[in-house]
mmCIF file of N, CA, C and O in Angstrom:
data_model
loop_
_atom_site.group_PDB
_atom_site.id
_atom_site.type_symbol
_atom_site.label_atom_id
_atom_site.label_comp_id
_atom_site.label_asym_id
_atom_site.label_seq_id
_atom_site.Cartn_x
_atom_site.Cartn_y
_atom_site.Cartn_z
ATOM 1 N N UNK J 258 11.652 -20.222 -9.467
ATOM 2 C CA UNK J 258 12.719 -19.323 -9.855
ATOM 3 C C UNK J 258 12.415 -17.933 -9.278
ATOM 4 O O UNK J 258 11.293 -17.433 -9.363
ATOM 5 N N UNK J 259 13.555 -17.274 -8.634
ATOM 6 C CA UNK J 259 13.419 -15.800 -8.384
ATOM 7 C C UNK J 259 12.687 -14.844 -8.776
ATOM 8 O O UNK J 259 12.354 -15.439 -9.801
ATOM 9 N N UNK J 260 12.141 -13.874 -8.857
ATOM 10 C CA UNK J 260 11.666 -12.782 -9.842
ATOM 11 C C UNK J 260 13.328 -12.064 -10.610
ATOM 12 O O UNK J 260 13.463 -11.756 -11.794
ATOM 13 N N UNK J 261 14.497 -11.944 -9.419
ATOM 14 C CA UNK J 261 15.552 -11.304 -10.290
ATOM 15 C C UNK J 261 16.106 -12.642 -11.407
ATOM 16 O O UNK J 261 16.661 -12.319 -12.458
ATOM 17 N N UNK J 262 15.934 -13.855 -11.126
ATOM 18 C CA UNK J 262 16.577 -14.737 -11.885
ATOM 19 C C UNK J 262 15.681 -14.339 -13.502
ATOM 20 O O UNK J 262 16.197 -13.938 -14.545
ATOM 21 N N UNK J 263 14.195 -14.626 -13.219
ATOM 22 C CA UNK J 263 13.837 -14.432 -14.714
ATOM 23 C C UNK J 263 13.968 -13.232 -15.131
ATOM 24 O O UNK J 263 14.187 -13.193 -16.342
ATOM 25 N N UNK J 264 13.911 -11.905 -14.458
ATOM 26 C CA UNK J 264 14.353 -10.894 -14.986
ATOM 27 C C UNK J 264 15.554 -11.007 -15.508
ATOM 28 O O UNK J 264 15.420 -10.544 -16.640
ATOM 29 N N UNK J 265 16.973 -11.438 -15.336
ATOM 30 C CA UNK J 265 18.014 -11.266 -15.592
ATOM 31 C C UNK J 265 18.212 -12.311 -17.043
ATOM 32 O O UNK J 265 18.876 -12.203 -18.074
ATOM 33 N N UNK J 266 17.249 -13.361 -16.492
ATOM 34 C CA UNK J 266 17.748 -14.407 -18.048
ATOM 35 C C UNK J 266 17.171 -13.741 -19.741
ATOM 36 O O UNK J 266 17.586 -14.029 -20.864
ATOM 37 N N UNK J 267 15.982 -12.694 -19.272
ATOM 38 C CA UNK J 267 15.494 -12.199 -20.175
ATOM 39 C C UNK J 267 15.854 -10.893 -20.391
ATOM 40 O O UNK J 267 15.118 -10.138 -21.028
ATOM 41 N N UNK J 268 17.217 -10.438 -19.793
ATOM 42 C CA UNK J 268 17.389 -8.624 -19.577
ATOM 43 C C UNK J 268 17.344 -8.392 -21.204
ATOM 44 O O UNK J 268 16.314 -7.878 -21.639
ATOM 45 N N UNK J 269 18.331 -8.714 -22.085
ATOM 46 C CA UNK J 269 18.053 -7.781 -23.451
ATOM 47 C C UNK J 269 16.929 -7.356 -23.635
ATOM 48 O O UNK J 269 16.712 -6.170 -23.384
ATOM 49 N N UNK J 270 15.823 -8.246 -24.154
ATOM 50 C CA UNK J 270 14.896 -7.591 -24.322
ATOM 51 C C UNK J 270 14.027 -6.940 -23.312
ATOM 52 O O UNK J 270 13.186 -6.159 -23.757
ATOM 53 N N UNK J 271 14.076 -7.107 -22.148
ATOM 54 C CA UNK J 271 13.567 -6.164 -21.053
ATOM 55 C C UNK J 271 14.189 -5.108 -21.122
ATOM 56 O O UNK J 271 13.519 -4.127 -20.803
ATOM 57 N N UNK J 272 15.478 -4.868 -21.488
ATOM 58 C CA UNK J 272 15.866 -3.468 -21.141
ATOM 59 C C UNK J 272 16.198 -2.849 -23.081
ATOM 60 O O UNK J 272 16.969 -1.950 -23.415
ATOM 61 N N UNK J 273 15.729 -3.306 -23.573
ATOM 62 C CA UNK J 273 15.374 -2.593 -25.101
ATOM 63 C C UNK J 273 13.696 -2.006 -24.800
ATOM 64 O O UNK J 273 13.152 -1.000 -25.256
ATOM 65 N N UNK J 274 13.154 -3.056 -23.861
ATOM 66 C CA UNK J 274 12.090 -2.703 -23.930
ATOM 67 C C UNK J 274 11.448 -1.462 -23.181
ATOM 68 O O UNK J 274 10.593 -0.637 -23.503
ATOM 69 N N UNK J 275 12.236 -1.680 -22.018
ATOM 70 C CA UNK J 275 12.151 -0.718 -20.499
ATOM 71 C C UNK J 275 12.714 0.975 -21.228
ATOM 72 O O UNK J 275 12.112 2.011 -20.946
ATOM 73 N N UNK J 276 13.839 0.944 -22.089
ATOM 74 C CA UNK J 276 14.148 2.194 -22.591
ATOM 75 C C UNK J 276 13.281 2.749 -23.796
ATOM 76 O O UNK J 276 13.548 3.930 -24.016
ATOM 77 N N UNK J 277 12.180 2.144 -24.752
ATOM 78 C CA UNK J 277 11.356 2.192 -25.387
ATOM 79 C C UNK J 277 10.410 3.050 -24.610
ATOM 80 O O UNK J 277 9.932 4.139 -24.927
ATOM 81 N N UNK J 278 10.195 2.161 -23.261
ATOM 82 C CA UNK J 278 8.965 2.554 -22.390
ATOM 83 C C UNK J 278 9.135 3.568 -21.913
ATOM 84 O O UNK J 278 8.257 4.410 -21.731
ATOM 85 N N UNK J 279 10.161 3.659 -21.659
ATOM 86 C CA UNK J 279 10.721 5.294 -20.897
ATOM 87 C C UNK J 279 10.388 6.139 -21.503
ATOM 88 O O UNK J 279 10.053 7.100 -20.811
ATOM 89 N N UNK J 280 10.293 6.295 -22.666
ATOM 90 C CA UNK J 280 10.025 7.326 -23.831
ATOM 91 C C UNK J 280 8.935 7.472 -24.088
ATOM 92 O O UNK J 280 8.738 8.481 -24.766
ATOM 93 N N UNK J 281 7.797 6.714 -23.771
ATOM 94 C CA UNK J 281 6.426 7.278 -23.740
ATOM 95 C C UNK J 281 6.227 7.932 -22.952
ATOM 96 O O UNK J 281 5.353 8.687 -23.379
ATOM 97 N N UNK J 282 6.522 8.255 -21.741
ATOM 98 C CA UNK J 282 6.574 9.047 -21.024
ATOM 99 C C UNK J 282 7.037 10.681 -20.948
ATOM 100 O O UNK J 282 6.481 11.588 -20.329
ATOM 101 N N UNK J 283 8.437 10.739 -21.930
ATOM 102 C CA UNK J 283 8.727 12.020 -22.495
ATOM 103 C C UNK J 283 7.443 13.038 -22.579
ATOM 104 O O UNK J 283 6.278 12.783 -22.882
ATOM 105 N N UNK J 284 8.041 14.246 -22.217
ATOM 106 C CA UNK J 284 7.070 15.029 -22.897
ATOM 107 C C UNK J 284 5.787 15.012 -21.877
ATOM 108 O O UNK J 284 5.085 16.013 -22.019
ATOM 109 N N UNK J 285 5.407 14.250 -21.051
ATOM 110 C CA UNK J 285 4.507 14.107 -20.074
ATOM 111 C C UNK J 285 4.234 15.532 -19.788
ATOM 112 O O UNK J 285 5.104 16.379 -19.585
ATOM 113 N N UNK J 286 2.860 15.745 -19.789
ATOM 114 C CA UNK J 286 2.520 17.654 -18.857
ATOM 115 C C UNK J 286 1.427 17.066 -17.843
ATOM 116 O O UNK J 286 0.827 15.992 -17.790
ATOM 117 N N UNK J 287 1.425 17.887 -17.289
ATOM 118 C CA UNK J 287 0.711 18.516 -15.998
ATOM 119 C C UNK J 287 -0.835 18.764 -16.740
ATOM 120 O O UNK J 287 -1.073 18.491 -17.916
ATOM 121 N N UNK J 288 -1.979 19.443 -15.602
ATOM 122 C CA UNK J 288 -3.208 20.069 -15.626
ATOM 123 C C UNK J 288 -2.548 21.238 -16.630
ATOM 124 O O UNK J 288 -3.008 21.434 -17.754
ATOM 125 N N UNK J 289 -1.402 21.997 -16.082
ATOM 126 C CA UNK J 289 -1.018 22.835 -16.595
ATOM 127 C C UNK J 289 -0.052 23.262 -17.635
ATOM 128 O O UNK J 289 0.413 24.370 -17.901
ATOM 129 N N UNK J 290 0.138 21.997 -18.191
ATOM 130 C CA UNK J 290 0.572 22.068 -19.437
ATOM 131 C C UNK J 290 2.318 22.096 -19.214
ATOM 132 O O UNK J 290 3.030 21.944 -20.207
ATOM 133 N N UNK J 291 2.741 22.236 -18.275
ATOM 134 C CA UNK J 291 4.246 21.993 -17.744
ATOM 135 C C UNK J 291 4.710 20.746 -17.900
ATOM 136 O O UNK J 291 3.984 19.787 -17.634
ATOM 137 N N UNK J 292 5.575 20.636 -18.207
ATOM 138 C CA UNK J 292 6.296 19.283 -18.461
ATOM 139 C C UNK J 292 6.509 18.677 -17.589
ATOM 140 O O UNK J 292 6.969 19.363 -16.676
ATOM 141 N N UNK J 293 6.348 17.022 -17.220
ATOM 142 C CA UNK J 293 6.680 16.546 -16.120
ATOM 143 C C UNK J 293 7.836 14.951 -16.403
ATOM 144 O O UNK J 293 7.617 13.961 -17.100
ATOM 145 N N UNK J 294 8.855 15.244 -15.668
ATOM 146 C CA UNK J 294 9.529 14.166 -15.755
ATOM 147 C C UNK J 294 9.872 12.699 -15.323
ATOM 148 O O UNK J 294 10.483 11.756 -15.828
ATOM 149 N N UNK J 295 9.165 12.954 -14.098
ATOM 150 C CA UNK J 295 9.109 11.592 -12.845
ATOM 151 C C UNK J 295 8.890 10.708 -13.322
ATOM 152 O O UNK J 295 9.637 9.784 -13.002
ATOM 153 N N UNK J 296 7.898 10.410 -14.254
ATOM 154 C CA UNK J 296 7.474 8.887 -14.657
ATOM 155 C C UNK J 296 8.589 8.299 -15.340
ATOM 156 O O UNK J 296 8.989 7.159 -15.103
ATOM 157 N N UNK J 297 9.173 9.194 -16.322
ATOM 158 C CA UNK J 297 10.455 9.064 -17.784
ATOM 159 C C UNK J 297 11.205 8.564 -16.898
ATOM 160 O O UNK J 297 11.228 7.336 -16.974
ATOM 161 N N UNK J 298 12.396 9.374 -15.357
ATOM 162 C CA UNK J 298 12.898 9.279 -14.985
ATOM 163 C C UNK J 298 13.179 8.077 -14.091
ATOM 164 O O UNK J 298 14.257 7.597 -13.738
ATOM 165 N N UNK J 299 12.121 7.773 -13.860
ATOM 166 C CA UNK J 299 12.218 6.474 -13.147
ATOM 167 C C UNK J 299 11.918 5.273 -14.057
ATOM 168 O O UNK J 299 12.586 4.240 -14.015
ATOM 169 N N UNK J 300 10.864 5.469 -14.893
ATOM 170 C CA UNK J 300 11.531 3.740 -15.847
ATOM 171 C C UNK J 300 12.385 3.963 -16.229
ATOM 172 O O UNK J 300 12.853 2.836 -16.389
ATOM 173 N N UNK J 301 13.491 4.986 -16.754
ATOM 174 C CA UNK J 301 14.580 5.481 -17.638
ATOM 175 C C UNK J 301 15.711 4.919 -16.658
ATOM 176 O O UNK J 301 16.665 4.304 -17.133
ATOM 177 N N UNK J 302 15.579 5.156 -15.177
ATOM 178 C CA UNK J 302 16.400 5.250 -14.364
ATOM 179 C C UNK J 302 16.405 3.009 -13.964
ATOM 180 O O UNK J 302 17.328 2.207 -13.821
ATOM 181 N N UNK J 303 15.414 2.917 -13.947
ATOM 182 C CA UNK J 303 14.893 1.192 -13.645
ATOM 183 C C UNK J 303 15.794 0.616 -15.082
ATOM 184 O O UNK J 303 16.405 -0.408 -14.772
ATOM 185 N N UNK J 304 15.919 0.829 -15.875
ATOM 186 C CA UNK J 304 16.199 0.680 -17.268
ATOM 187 C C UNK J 304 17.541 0.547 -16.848
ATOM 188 O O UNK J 304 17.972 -0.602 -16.755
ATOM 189 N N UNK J 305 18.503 1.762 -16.498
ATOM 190 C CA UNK J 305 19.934 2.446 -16.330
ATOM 191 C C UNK J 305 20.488 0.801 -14.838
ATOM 192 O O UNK J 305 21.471 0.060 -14.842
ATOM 193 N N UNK J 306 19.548 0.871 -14.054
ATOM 194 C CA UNK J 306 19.781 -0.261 -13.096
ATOM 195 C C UNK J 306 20.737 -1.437 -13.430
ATOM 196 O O UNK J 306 21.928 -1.682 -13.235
ATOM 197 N N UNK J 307 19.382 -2.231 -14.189
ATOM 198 C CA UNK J 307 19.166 -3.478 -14.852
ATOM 199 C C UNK J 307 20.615 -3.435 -15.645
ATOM 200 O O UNK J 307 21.615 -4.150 -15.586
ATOM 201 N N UNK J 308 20.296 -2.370 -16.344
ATOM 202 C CA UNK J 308 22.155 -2.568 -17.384
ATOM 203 C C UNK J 308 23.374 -2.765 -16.677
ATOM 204 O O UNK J 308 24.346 -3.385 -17.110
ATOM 205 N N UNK J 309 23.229 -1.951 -15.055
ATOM 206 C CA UNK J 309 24.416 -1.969 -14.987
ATOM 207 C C UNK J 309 24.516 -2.718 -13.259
ATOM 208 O O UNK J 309 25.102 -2.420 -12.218
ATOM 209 N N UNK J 310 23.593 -3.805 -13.702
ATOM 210 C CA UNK J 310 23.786 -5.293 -12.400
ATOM 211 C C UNK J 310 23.136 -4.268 -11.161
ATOM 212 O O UNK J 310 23.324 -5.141 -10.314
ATOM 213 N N UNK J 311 22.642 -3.353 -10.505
ATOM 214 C CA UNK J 311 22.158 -2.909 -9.216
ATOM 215 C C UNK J 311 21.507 -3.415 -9.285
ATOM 216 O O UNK J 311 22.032 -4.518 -9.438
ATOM 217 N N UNK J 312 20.065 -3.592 -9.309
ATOM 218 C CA UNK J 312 18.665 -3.580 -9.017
ATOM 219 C C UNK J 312 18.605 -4.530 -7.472
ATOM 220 O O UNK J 312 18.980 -5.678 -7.236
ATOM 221 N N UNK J 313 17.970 -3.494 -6.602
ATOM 222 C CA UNK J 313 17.626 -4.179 -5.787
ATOM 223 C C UNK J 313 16.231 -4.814 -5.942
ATOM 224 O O UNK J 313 15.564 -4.644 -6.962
ATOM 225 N N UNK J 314 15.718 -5.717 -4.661
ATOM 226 C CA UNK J 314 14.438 -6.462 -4.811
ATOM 227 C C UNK J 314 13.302 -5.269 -5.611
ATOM 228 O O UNK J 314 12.758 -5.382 -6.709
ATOM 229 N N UNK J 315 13.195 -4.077 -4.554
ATOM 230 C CA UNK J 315 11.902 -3.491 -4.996
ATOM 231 C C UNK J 315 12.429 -2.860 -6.633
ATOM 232 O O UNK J 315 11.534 -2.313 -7.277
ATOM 233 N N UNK J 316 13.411 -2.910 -7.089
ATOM 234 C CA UNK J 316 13.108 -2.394 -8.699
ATOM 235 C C UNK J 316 13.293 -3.511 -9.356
ATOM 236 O O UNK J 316 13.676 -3.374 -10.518
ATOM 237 N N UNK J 317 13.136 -4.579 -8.963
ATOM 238 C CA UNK J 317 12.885 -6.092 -9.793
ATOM 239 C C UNK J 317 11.221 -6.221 -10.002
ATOM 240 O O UNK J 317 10.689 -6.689 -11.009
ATOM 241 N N UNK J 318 10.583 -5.743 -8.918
ATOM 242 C CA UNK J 318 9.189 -5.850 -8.764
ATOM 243 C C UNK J 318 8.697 -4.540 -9.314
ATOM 244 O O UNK J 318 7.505 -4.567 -9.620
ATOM 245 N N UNK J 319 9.390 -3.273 -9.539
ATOM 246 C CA UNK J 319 8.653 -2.586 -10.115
ATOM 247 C C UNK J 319 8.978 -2.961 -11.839
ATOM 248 O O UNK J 319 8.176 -2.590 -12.697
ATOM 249 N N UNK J 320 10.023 -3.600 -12.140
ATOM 250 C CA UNK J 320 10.430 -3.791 -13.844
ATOM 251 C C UNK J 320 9.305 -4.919 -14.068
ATOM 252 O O UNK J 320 8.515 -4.784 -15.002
ATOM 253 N N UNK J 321 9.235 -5.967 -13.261
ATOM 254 C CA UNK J 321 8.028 -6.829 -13.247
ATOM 255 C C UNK J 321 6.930 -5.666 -13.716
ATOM 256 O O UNK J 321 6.557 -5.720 -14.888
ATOM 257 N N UNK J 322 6.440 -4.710 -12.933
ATOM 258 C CA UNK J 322 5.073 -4.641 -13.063
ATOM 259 C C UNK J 322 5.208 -3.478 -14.128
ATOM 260 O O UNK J 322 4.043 -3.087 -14.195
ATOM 261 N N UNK J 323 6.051 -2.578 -15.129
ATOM 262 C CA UNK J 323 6.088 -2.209 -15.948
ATOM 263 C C UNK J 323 6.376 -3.278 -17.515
ATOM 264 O O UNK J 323 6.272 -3.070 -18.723
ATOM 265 N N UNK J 324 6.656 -4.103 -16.910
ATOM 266 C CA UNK J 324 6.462 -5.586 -17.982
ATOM 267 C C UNK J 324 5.230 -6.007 -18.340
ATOM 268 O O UNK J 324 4.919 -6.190 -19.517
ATOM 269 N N UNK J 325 4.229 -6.240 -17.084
ATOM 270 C CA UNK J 325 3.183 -6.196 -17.176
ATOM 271 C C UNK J 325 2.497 -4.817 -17.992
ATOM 272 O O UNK J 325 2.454 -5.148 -19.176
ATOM 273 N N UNK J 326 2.099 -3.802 -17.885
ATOM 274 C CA UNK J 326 2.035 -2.524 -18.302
ATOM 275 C C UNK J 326 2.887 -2.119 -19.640
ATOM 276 O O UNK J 326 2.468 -1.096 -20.182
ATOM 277 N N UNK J 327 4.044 -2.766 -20.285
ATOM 278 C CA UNK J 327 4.691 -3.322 -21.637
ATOM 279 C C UNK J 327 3.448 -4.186 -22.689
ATOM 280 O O UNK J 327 2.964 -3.925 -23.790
ATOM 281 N N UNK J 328 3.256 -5.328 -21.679
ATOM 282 C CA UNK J 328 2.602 -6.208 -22.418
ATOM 283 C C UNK J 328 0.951 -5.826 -22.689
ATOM 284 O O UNK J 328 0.394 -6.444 -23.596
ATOM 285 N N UNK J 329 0.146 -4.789 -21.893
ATOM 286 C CA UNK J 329 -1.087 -4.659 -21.654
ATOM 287 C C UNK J 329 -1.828 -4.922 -22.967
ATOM 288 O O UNK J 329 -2.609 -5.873 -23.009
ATOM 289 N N UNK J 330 -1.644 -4.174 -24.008
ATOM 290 C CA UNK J 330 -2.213 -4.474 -25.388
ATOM 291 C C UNK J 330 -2.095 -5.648 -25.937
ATOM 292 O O UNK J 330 -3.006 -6.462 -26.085
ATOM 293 N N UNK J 331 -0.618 -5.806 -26.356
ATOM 294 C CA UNK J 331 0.224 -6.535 -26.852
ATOM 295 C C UNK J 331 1.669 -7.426 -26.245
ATOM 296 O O UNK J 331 2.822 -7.045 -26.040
ATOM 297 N N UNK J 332 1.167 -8.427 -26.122
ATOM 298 C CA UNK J 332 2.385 -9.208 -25.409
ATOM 299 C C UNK J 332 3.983 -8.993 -26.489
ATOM 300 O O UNK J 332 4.247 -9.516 -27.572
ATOM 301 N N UNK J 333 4.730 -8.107 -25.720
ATOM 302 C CA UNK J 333 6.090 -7.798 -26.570
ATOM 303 C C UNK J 333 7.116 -8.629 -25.573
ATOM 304 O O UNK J 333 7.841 -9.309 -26.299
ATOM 305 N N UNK J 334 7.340 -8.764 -24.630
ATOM 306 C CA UNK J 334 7.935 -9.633 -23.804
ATOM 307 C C UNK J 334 7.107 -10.711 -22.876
ATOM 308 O O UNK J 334 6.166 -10.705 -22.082
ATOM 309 N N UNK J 335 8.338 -11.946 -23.657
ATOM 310 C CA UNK J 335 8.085 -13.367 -23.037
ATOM 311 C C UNK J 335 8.834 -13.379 -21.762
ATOM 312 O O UNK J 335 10.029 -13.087 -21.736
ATOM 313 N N UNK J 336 8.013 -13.784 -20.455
ATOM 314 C CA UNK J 336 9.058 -14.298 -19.128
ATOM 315 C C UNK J 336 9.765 -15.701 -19.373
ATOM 316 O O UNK J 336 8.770 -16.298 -19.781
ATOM 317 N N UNK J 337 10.776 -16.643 -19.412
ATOM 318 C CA UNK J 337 10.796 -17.346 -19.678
ATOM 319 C C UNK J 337 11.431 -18.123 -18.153
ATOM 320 O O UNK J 337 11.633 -19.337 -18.117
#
């Protein structure tokens, strides 16, 4: 099976999960204590994809490997 096929059969909870994830990122600073947004913005933005059918190959493989990086502690999403 594809990487977009199992991504897509499992989107709810990938993308409850992917917008969760986005939010650890909030608030992110710098050495210097400045706020930084890039990380938020792009799972936030990988998240915004998935909902609305784009994702090309390479943000199938990056939602893959923030799935992975989801699950690191605790397995919260099943691939099925």
């Amino acid at each position: 099976m594809e990487i977009s096929e199992i991504i897509e059969k499992n989107k709810v909870e990938i993308l409850d999960n992917l917008f969760e994830w986005a939010e650890t990122f909030d608030w992110e600073l710098d050495e210097d204590g400045e706020r930084v947004l890039d990380s938020y913005d792009f799972v936030f933005g990988l998240a915004e994809k998935l909902d609305k059918n784009i994702c090309s190959y390479k943000d199938y493989e990056d939602i893959l490997f923030h799935i992975e990086q989801i699950n690191y502690l605790e397995t919260k999403i099943i691939l099925e």
